[in-house]
Short mmCIF file of C-alpha atoms in Angstrom, two decimals:
data_model
loop_
_atom_site.label_atom_id
_atom_site.label_comp_id
_atom_site.label_asym_id
_atom_site.label_seq_id
_atom_site.Cartn_x
_atom_site.Cartn_y
_atom_site.Cartn_z
CA MET A 1 -6.26 24.51 5.51
CA ARG A 2 -9.62 22.92 6.31
CA THR A 3 -10.75 20.62 3.49
CA VAL A 4 -14.25 19.21 2.96
CA LEU A 5 -14.72 16.48 0.34
CA VAL A 6 -18.38 16.24 -0.62
CA THR A 7 -19.85 13.12 -2.20
CA GLY A 8 -22.94 10.96 -2.10
CA PRO A 9 -25.18 8.75 -4.23
CA GLY A 10 -25.68 9.99 -7.78
CA GLY A 11 -28.44 12.57 -8.14
CA ALA A 12 -28.66 13.25 -4.40
CA GLY A 13 -27.61 16.89 -4.66
CA ARG A 14 -23.96 16.63 -3.68
CA THR A 15 -23.00 19.65 -5.84
CA THR A 16 -25.68 21.70 -4.11
CA VAL A 17 -24.42 20.59 -0.68
CA ALA A 18 -20.84 21.42 -1.67
CA ALA A 19 -21.88 24.90 -2.79
CA ALA A 20 -23.94 25.46 0.37
CA THR A 21 -21.01 24.31 2.52
CA ALA A 22 -18.63 26.69 0.75
CA LEU A 23 -21.08 29.58 1.03
CA ALA A 24 -21.59 28.97 4.76
CA ALA A 25 -17.83 28.92 5.33
CA ALA A 26 -17.39 32.18 3.41
CA ARG A 27 -20.18 33.86 5.39
CA ALA A 28 -18.38 32.77 8.56
CA GLY A 29 -15.49 34.98 7.47
CA LEU A 30 -13.26 32.26 6.01
CA SER A 31 -11.50 32.52 2.66
CA THR A 32 -13.12 29.65 0.76
CA LEU A 33 -12.46 27.93 -2.56
CA LEU A 34 -15.02 25.62 -4.17
CA VAL A 35 -13.93 23.30 -6.99
CA SER A 36 -16.26 21.08 -8.98
CA ALA A 37 -16.42 19.27 -12.28
CA ASP A 38 -20.09 20.23 -12.56
CA ALA A 39 -21.62 23.64 -13.07
CA VAL A 40 -23.21 25.27 -10.02
CA PRO A 41 -26.45 27.07 -10.97
CA GLY A 42 -26.12 30.79 -10.35
CA PHE A 43 -22.32 30.68 -10.06
CA PRO A 44 -19.95 32.14 -12.68
CA THR A 45 -18.15 29.67 -14.94
CA GLY A 46 -14.42 29.41 -15.48
CA THR A 47 -11.52 27.04 -14.93
CA GLU A 48 -9.67 29.60 -12.81
CA PRO A 49 -11.06 30.71 -9.43
CA THR A 50 -13.71 33.39 -9.90
CA GLU A 51 -15.28 35.38 -7.08
CA VAL A 52 -18.88 34.44 -6.34
CA THR A 53 -19.40 36.55 -3.25
CA ASP A 54 -17.24 37.99 -0.49
CA GLY A 55 -14.79 35.32 0.61
CA LEU A 56 -15.99 32.67 -1.86
CA ARG A 57 -14.32 31.71 -5.12
CA TYR A 58 -15.34 28.95 -7.51
CA ALA A 59 -13.38 27.04 -10.17
CA ARG A 60 -14.67 24.38 -12.51
CA ILE A 61 -12.48 21.40 -13.40
CA ASP A 62 -11.93 21.01 -17.15
CA SER A 63 -10.77 17.41 -17.54
CA GLY A 64 -10.55 17.68 -21.34
CA ALA A 65 -8.15 20.62 -21.24
CA HIS A 66 -6.04 18.89 -18.59
CA PHE A 67 -5.82 15.70 -20.67
CA ARG A 68 -4.73 17.60 -23.77
CA SER A 69 -2.08 19.64 -21.97
CA GLU A 70 -0.64 16.58 -20.22
CA LEU A 71 -0.41 14.52 -23.41
CA VAL A 72 1.16 17.36 -25.39
CA ALA A 73 3.73 17.86 -22.60
CA LEU A 74 4.45 14.12 -22.57
CA GLN A 75 5.12 14.19 -26.31
CA ASP A 76 7.53 17.09 -25.82
CA ARG A 77 9.51 15.22 -23.16
CA ALA A 78 9.56 12.00 -25.20
CA SER A 79 10.31 13.67 -28.51
CA GLY A 80 13.64 11.84 -28.87
CA VAL A 81 12.11 8.40 -28.45
CA LEU A 82 9.15 9.25 -30.66
CA GLY A 83 11.54 10.47 -33.35
CA LEU A 84 13.49 7.20 -33.30
CA LEU A 85 10.24 5.29 -33.70
CA GLY A 86 9.12 7.48 -36.56
CA ALA A 87 5.95 8.43 -34.70
CA ASN A 88 3.84 11.39 -35.72
CA ARG A 89 2.92 13.90 -33.05
CA LEU A 90 -0.68 14.47 -32.06
CA ASP A 91 -1.84 18.07 -31.93
CA GLY A 92 -3.88 19.26 -28.99
CA GLU A 93 -6.84 20.10 -31.22
CA GLU A 94 -7.24 16.49 -32.34
CA LEU A 95 -7.08 14.94 -28.87
CA THR A 96 -10.21 13.62 -27.19
CA GLU A 97 -9.99 12.76 -23.52
CA LEU A 98 -9.93 9.09 -22.61
CA PRO A 99 -11.73 7.27 -19.78
CA GLY A 100 -10.03 8.00 -16.48
CA SER A 101 -8.90 11.49 -17.44
CA ALA A 102 -11.55 13.09 -15.21
CA GLN A 103 -10.10 11.35 -12.14
CA LEU A 104 -6.56 12.46 -12.98
CA ALA A 105 -7.76 16.02 -13.57
CA LEU A 106 -9.39 16.00 -10.14
CA LEU A 107 -6.15 14.85 -8.50
CA HIS A 108 -4.24 17.59 -10.32
CA THR A 109 -6.75 20.16 -9.09
CA LEU A 110 -6.32 18.95 -5.51
CA HIS A 111 -2.56 19.25 -5.93
CA ARG A 112 -2.84 22.84 -7.14
CA ALA A 113 -5.16 23.76 -4.31
CA ALA A 114 -2.91 22.12 -1.71
CA ALA A 115 0.13 23.91 -3.14
CA GLY A 116 -1.63 27.28 -2.90
CA ASP A 117 -1.37 27.95 -6.64
CA TRP A 118 -4.71 29.74 -6.65
CA SER A 119 -4.27 32.07 -3.70
CA ASP A 120 -1.49 34.44 -2.71
CA ASP A 121 -3.01 35.02 0.72
CA GLY A 122 -3.88 31.39 1.38
CA THR A 123 -7.18 29.55 1.49
CA ASP A 124 -8.85 28.81 4.82
CA VAL A 125 -11.39 26.29 3.53
CA LEU A 126 -11.27 24.11 0.42
CA VAL A 127 -14.55 22.47 -0.59
CA VAL A 128 -14.33 19.79 -3.29
CA ASP A 129 -17.37 18.46 -5.12
CA LEU A 130 -16.41 14.85 -5.76
CA PRO A 131 -18.00 12.32 -8.17
CA PRO A 132 -20.71 9.92 -6.92
CA LEU A 133 -19.86 7.94 -3.81
CA TYR A 134 -18.26 4.73 -5.08
CA GLU A 135 -16.30 6.57 -7.77
CA ALA A 136 -15.20 9.14 -5.20
CA LEU A 137 -13.83 6.43 -2.91
CA ALA A 138 -11.84 5.01 -5.83
CA VAL A 139 -10.44 8.46 -6.67
CA LEU A 140 -9.42 9.15 -3.07
CA ALA A 141 -7.55 5.83 -3.01
CA LEU A 142 -5.72 6.57 -6.28
CA PRO A 143 -2.74 8.55 -4.91
CA GLU A 144 -1.72 5.69 -2.62
CA HIS A 145 -2.20 3.09 -5.37
CA LEU A 146 -0.41 5.05 -8.10
CA ARG A 147 2.56 5.85 -5.88
CA ARG A 148 2.92 2.16 -5.11
CA TYR A 149 2.86 1.34 -8.82
CA LEU A 150 5.54 3.95 -9.53
CA ARG A 151 7.78 2.51 -6.80
CA ARG A 152 7.41 -0.97 -8.27
CA VAL A 153 7.84 -0.06 -11.94
CA LEU A 154 10.50 2.67 -11.56
CA PRO A 155 12.24 2.13 -8.21
CA GLN A 156 14.63 4.81 -7.04
CA GLU A 157 17.57 2.39 -6.87
CA ARG A 158 17.40 1.98 -10.65
CA GLN A 159 17.57 5.72 -11.10
CA ALA A 160 20.60 5.86 -8.81
CA ALA A 161 22.41 3.43 -11.13
CA ARG A 162 21.97 5.58 -14.23
CA ALA A 163 25.75 5.72 -14.73
CA LEU A 164 25.65 2.00 -15.55
CA ARG A 165 22.85 2.26 -18.09
CA PRO A 166 25.04 2.29 -21.23
CA VAL A 167 26.82 -0.87 -20.03
CA LEU A 168 23.55 -2.55 -19.05
CA ALA A 169 22.01 -1.61 -22.37
CA GLN A 170 24.86 -3.29 -24.26
CA LEU A 171 24.64 -6.41 -22.11
CA ALA A 172 20.88 -6.67 -22.38
CA GLY A 173 20.70 -5.63 -25.99
CA VAL A 174 17.92 -3.11 -25.32
CA PRO A 175 18.09 0.59 -24.52
CA ALA A 176 17.79 1.55 -20.85
CA PRO A 177 14.95 3.85 -19.80
CA ALA A 178 15.71 7.48 -20.52
CA GLN A 179 16.40 9.93 -17.72
CA TRP A 180 13.29 11.92 -18.58
CA LEU A 181 11.17 8.92 -17.64
CA TYR A 182 12.55 8.84 -14.10
CA GLU A 183 12.25 12.59 -13.81
CA ALA A 184 8.63 12.46 -14.95
CA ALA A 185 7.93 9.69 -12.45
CA ALA A 186 9.56 11.71 -9.66
CA ARG A 187 7.45 14.77 -10.53
CA LYS A 188 4.29 12.70 -10.58
CA ASP A 189 5.17 11.03 -7.29
CA THR A 190 5.70 14.44 -5.67
CA GLU A 191 2.32 15.61 -6.95
CA LEU A 192 0.58 12.45 -5.77
CA ALA A 193 2.31 12.68 -2.38
CA SER A 194 0.89 16.17 -1.83
CA VAL A 195 -2.61 14.95 -2.68
CA GLN A 196 -2.24 11.91 -0.42
CA ALA A 197 -1.06 14.18 2.41
CA LEU A 198 -4.12 16.38 1.87
CA ILE A 199 -6.48 13.39 2.00
CA GLU A 200 -4.78 11.96 5.10
CA ASN A 201 -4.70 15.30 6.94
CA GLU A 202 -6.65 15.51 10.19
CA ALA A 203 -8.27 18.72 8.90
CA THR A 204 -9.72 16.89 5.87
CA THR A 205 -13.15 15.29 6.18
CA VAL A 206 -15.74 13.69 3.94
CA ARG A 207 -19.26 15.15 3.85
CA LEU A 208 -22.01 12.88 2.58
CA ALA A 209 -25.11 14.12 0.76
CA ALA A 210 -28.02 11.71 0.35
CA GLU A 211 -31.76 11.94 -0.22
CA PRO A 212 -33.55 9.83 2.44
CA GLY A 213 -34.80 6.57 0.94
CA THR A 214 -34.14 2.86 0.65
CA ALA A 215 -31.62 3.12 -2.21
CA ALA A 216 -29.52 5.76 -0.46
CA TRP A 217 -29.73 3.82 2.80
CA ASP A 218 -28.23 0.72 1.17
CA THR A 219 -25.56 2.74 -0.65
CA LEU A 220 -24.41 4.52 2.50
CA ARG A 221 -24.31 1.28 4.45
CA THR A 222 -21.93 -0.26 1.93
CA ALA A 223 -19.90 2.92 1.50
CA ARG A 224 -19.44 3.21 5.25
CA THR A 225 -17.21 0.16 5.09
CA GLY A 226 -15.16 1.66 2.25
CA LEU A 227 -14.73 4.90 4.17
CA ALA A 228 -13.43 2.99 7.19
CA LEU A 229 -11.08 0.87 5.08
CA GLN A 230 -9.49 4.02 3.63
CA GLY A 231 -9.38 5.76 7.01
CA LEU A 232 -11.53 8.64 5.77
CA ARG A 233 -13.22 10.77 8.42
CA VAL A 234 -16.87 11.78 7.95
CA ASP A 235 -17.93 15.08 9.52
CA ALA A 236 -21.58 15.19 8.42
CA LEU A 237 -24.35 13.38 6.60
CA VAL A 238 -26.61 15.93 4.93
CA ALA A 239 -30.08 14.60 4.17
CA THR A 240 -31.25 16.47 1.09
CA ARG A 241 -34.73 17.37 -0.17
CA VAL A 242 -36.37 16.62 3.17
CA LEU A 243 -40.15 17.04 2.87
CA PRO A 244 -42.33 18.79 5.46
CA ARG A 245 -43.96 16.50 7.99
CA HIS A 246 -47.67 16.20 8.80
CA SER A 247 -49.07 17.00 5.36
CA ALA A 248 -52.85 16.73 4.84
CA ASP A 249 -52.25 15.11 1.44
CA PRO A 250 -52.09 11.28 1.91
CA TRP A 251 -49.66 10.71 -0.98
CA PHE A 252 -47.37 13.52 0.19
CA ALA A 253 -47.61 12.35 3.81
CA GLY A 254 -46.62 8.82 2.75
CA LEU A 255 -43.41 10.06 1.12
CA ALA A 256 -42.60 12.16 4.18
CA ALA A 257 -43.15 9.13 6.44
CA GLN A 258 -40.73 7.04 4.36
CA GLN A 259 -38.14 9.79 4.65
CA GLU A 260 -38.68 10.10 8.39
CA LYS A 261 -38.14 6.36 8.86
CA CYS A 262 -34.87 6.53 6.95
CA LEU A 263 -33.77 9.62 8.89
CA GLY A 264 -34.36 7.76 12.14
CA HIS A 265 -32.02 4.96 11.09
CA TRP A 266 -29.40 7.43 9.88
CA ALA A 267 -29.50 9.27 13.20
CA GLN A 268 -28.58 5.98 14.90
CA GLU A 269 -25.92 4.92 12.40
CA TRP A 270 -24.33 8.38 12.13
CA PRO A 271 -24.79 9.83 15.64
CA GLY A 272 -24.30 13.59 15.87
CA MET A 273 -23.59 13.89 12.14
CA LEU A 274 -27.05 14.13 10.58
CA HIS A 275 -28.14 17.47 9.12
CA GLU A 276 -31.43 18.01 7.30
CA ALA A 277 -31.70 20.28 4.25
CA ALA A 278 -35.32 21.06 3.43
CA HIS A 279 -36.82 20.63 -0.03
CA LEU A 280 -37.20 24.16 -1.43
CA GLY A 281 -39.85 23.20 -3.95
CA HIS A 282 -37.41 23.99 -6.76
CA ASP A 283 -33.77 23.44 -7.65
CA PRO A 284 -31.53 25.84 -5.68
CA HIS A 285 -30.16 28.66 -7.81
CA GLY A 286 -27.57 31.08 -6.53
CA PRO A 287 -26.37 32.06 -3.05
CA ASP A 288 -29.78 33.14 -1.74
CA ASP A 289 -31.32 29.71 -2.30
CA LEU A 290 -28.25 27.93 -0.92
CA ALA A 291 -28.49 29.93 2.30
CA LEU A 292 -31.97 28.45 2.88
CA LEU A 293 -30.48 24.95 3.22
CA GLY A 294 -29.10 25.76 6.68
CA ASP A 295 -25.72 26.47 8.21
CA LEU A 296 -23.40 23.84 6.77
CA ALA A 297 -20.13 25.56 7.68
CA PRO A 298 -17.46 22.98 8.57
CA ASP A 299 -16.15 22.72 12.11
CA ASP A 300 -12.63 23.69 13.14
CA ARG A 301 -9.99 20.98 13.03
CA ALA A 302 -6.29 21.22 13.73
CA PRO A 303 -4.12 20.30 10.73
CA GLY A 304 -1.66 17.44 10.87
CA ARG A 305 -1.43 13.87 9.65
CA ALA A 306 -4.32 11.80 10.92
CA ASP A 307 -3.66 8.57 12.78
CA ASP A 308 -3.84 5.33 10.84
CA PRO A 309 -7.28 3.70 11.10
CA TRP A 310 -5.74 0.49 12.41
CA TRP A 311 -3.99 -0.35 15.66
CA ILE A 312 -2.04 -3.28 17.12
CA GLU A 313 -2.81 -5.18 20.31
CA ASP A 314 -0.59 -7.54 22.26
CA THR A 315 -2.91 -10.30 23.49
CA THR A 316 -0.26 -12.37 25.24
CA PRO A 317 -1.59 -13.40 28.67
CA GLU A 318 0.01 -11.39 31.45
CA GLY A 319 2.93 -13.16 33.05
CA THR A 320 3.63 -15.40 30.06
CA ALA A 321 5.46 -12.93 27.82
CA PRO A 322 9.06 -13.83 27.04
CA GLU A 323 11.76 -11.53 28.35
CA VAL A 324 14.10 -11.75 25.41
CA SER A 325 13.70 -11.26 21.70
CA GLY A 326 15.52 -14.50 21.08
CA ASP A 327 12.52 -16.45 22.35
CA PRO A 328 9.35 -14.81 20.96
CA SER A 329 7.26 -17.98 21.19
CA GLY A 330 4.02 -17.63 23.05
CA ARG A 331 3.33 -14.04 22.03
CA THR A 332 0.40 -13.07 19.82
CA LEU A 333 0.01 -9.69 18.13
CA VAL A 334 -3.34 -8.62 16.70
CA TRP A 335 -3.69 -6.08 13.89
CA CYS A 336 -7.13 -4.42 14.22
CA LEU A 337 -9.15 -2.42 11.70
CA PRO A 338 -12.75 -1.21 12.19
CA LEU A 339 -14.99 -2.25 9.29
CA PRO A 340 -18.54 -1.21 10.25
CA GLY A 341 -21.21 -2.88 8.16
CA ALA A 342 -18.89 -5.52 6.68
CA GLY A 343 -19.97 -9.16 6.54
CA LYS A 344 -17.62 -12.10 6.93
CA LYS A 345 -18.30 -13.28 3.39
CA ASP A 346 -17.22 -9.86 2.05
CA VAL A 347 -13.76 -9.83 3.64
CA HIS A 348 -10.76 -11.38 1.88
CA LEU A 349 -7.24 -11.17 3.23
CA VAL A 350 -3.88 -12.05 1.66
CA ARG A 351 -0.41 -11.66 3.16
CA ARG A 352 2.16 -10.82 0.49
CA GLY A 353 5.64 -10.22 1.82
CA ASP A 354 5.59 -7.04 3.89
CA GLU A 355 2.09 -6.12 2.76
CA LEU A 356 -1.46 -7.00 3.70
CA LEU A 357 -3.90 -7.12 0.77
CA LEU A 358 -7.43 -6.35 1.96
CA THR A 359 -10.61 -6.72 -0.06
CA VAL A 360 -13.92 -5.79 1.56
CA GLY A 361 -16.84 -6.08 -0.85
CA PRO A 362 -16.08 -3.74 -3.77
CA PHE A 363 -13.25 -1.98 -1.91
CA HIS A 364 -9.56 -2.83 -1.93
CA ARG A 365 -6.52 -1.58 -0.05
CA ILE A 366 -2.90 -2.67 0.32
CA VAL A 367 -1.36 -1.91 3.70
CA ARG A 368 2.35 -2.02 4.48
CA LEU A 369 2.87 -3.84 7.76
CA GLU A 370 4.65 -2.46 10.81
CA PRO A 371 8.30 -3.57 11.12
CA GLY A 372 7.51 -5.96 13.98
CA LEU A 373 4.68 -7.66 12.09
CA ARG A 374 6.90 -8.28 9.08
CA ARG A 375 8.81 -10.78 11.22
CA CYS A 376 5.61 -12.65 12.03
CA THR A 377 3.35 -15.14 10.30
CA VAL A 378 -0.41 -14.78 10.03
CA SER A 379 -2.01 -17.31 12.37
CA GLY A 380 -5.66 -16.40 11.90
CA ALA A 381 -8.23 -13.67 11.35
CA ALA A 382 -11.75 -12.91 12.51
CA LEU A 383 -14.40 -10.24 12.02
CA THR A 384 -16.14 -9.61 15.33
CA GLY A 385 -18.09 -6.58 16.50
CA GLY A 386 -17.40 -4.73 13.26
CA VAL A 387 -13.62 -5.00 13.74
CA LEU A 388 -11.29 -7.11 11.60
CA ARG A 389 -8.65 -8.75 13.80
CA VAL A 390 -5.67 -10.41 12.14
CA ARG A 391 -3.51 -12.51 14.46
CA PHE A 392 0.25 -12.57 13.99
CA THR A 393 2.65 -15.01 15.61
CA PRO A 394 6.36 -14.09 15.74
CA ASP A 395 8.58 -16.27 13.61
CA PRO A 396 11.60 -17.26 15.75
CA ALA A 397 13.76 -17.59 12.65
CA LEU A 398 13.31 -13.90 11.89
CA TRP A 399 13.95 -12.49 15.37
CA PRO A 400 17.51 -11.58 16.43
CA ARG A 401 18.77 -13.75 19.28
CA THR A 402 20.04 -11.09 21.68
CA ARG A 403 19.46 -10.51 25.36
CA GLU A 404 17.24 -7.52 24.64
CA ARG A 405 13.65 -7.21 25.65
CA PHE A 406 11.09 -8.25 23.05
CA THR A 407 9.85 -5.09 21.28
CA PRO A 408 7.40 -6.13 18.56
CA PHE A 409 7.09 -2.71 16.92
CA GLY A 410 10.74 -1.71 16.83
#
C-alpha cells in the first residue's frame, strides 16, 4: 500500500493538499482512502469510510469517541483491581477527552488502515491528513518511543515469570501486576509495531504543504532537520495559494514577488520536489475545485522496510587494520547521520549503554546501536557538511580474544 502523510505549517492548507492528493490518486484508477481529523469542505462526514467519488473514500477521525471507548474498555479489564480499591466506574457519557487523546486516536486510525479493517478488497493508496508540522513529527515518532517505554516498564521476561508472582508478592509484600496488564501491553505493542512498520515502509512518504513566505521558509528549514533525524522520506513540497505573476497592481505584484523569491529558494533546497498549487480566489470546495490544484497523484514506490537513515564507516587507514579481533586497537568506526540545516549548537549527544540519545533543536530520538558499536567507546563527534559523525573506538576489554578476523558489525 502506498501511503502519503500530509503535513505543513498551521493554516497552510494541508487538509486541502491531502484531499487533492487523494482525489488525484483515485482519478488515476487507484483505490484511495483519505483520513483526517478535520472536515473537508464538500466531502461527506462520518467516522467510517464513505464514498466521495469513484475510487475515493473519506473517514474523519473522532478522537473523543476513541478516548471514551478506550477508557471504558480499560475499566472493564481492570474491574477486579478497581473493585478492590472501591473505585466507582466512569460512564462513557461523562468522559471528556484529555490532552494527547487526538494523537493516540490518529495512531489507532493508522493501525486500522494498515490492518485493512476498512477495505475487503484492499486499499492502493492511503492519504493521511496529519496535524501541523512540528506536532506531526512528534506523532510519527510516538510508536517508537511508546514501544521503548513498554519494554522498559513491562519487559517480557517479567511476564515469562508469572508462575512466580504469588511467591514474589508474598516476599515483597505487594501484589504482583495482574496478567491483564501484560496482555494489554502486548496488544498495544502489536498495534504500535504495525504503525511503526507503516511509517518506516519504503512506500510511505511525507508530503509538505506550505504557503510561500518567510514564516513557512523558517519552519520548513527547521523541520527538515527533524524529518532527517526520524528517517522520514519527503516526496513533494506543495506550495499553496501561489499568486499569478506580473500583476498590474503594485500591491498585488509585491506579494507575488515575495512568493516568487521564496519559491526560488525552495526549488534549490528541495530539488525536484516543488509543486505549485495556484490560488483559486476562494477556498476550495469539493472535487471540482480540488482538481484545479494540479495533478498531485503520488508516485509508485515498492513496499518494504526502508533503510535506516544512518550508516557506519570504517575510517582506519588502509594497511593499519588489525587482523584479529583480539587486538582492535587502531581502528575507528564512524556512525553517520545526515542532519541538513542543523547547527552545531543545536546538536546534543549522549551515550547511554547500548543507546545513543540524540537531541537536535526541538527534536529528539533514541537510537539502539549496532552490535559492534556497543563494544566501543565514543571518542568524539563532529557536524560537518550537514552530516553528524560520531567516532567510536573499540574497547579491547569487550572484544573476544580469538584468532578471528575483526568484524565490527557482527
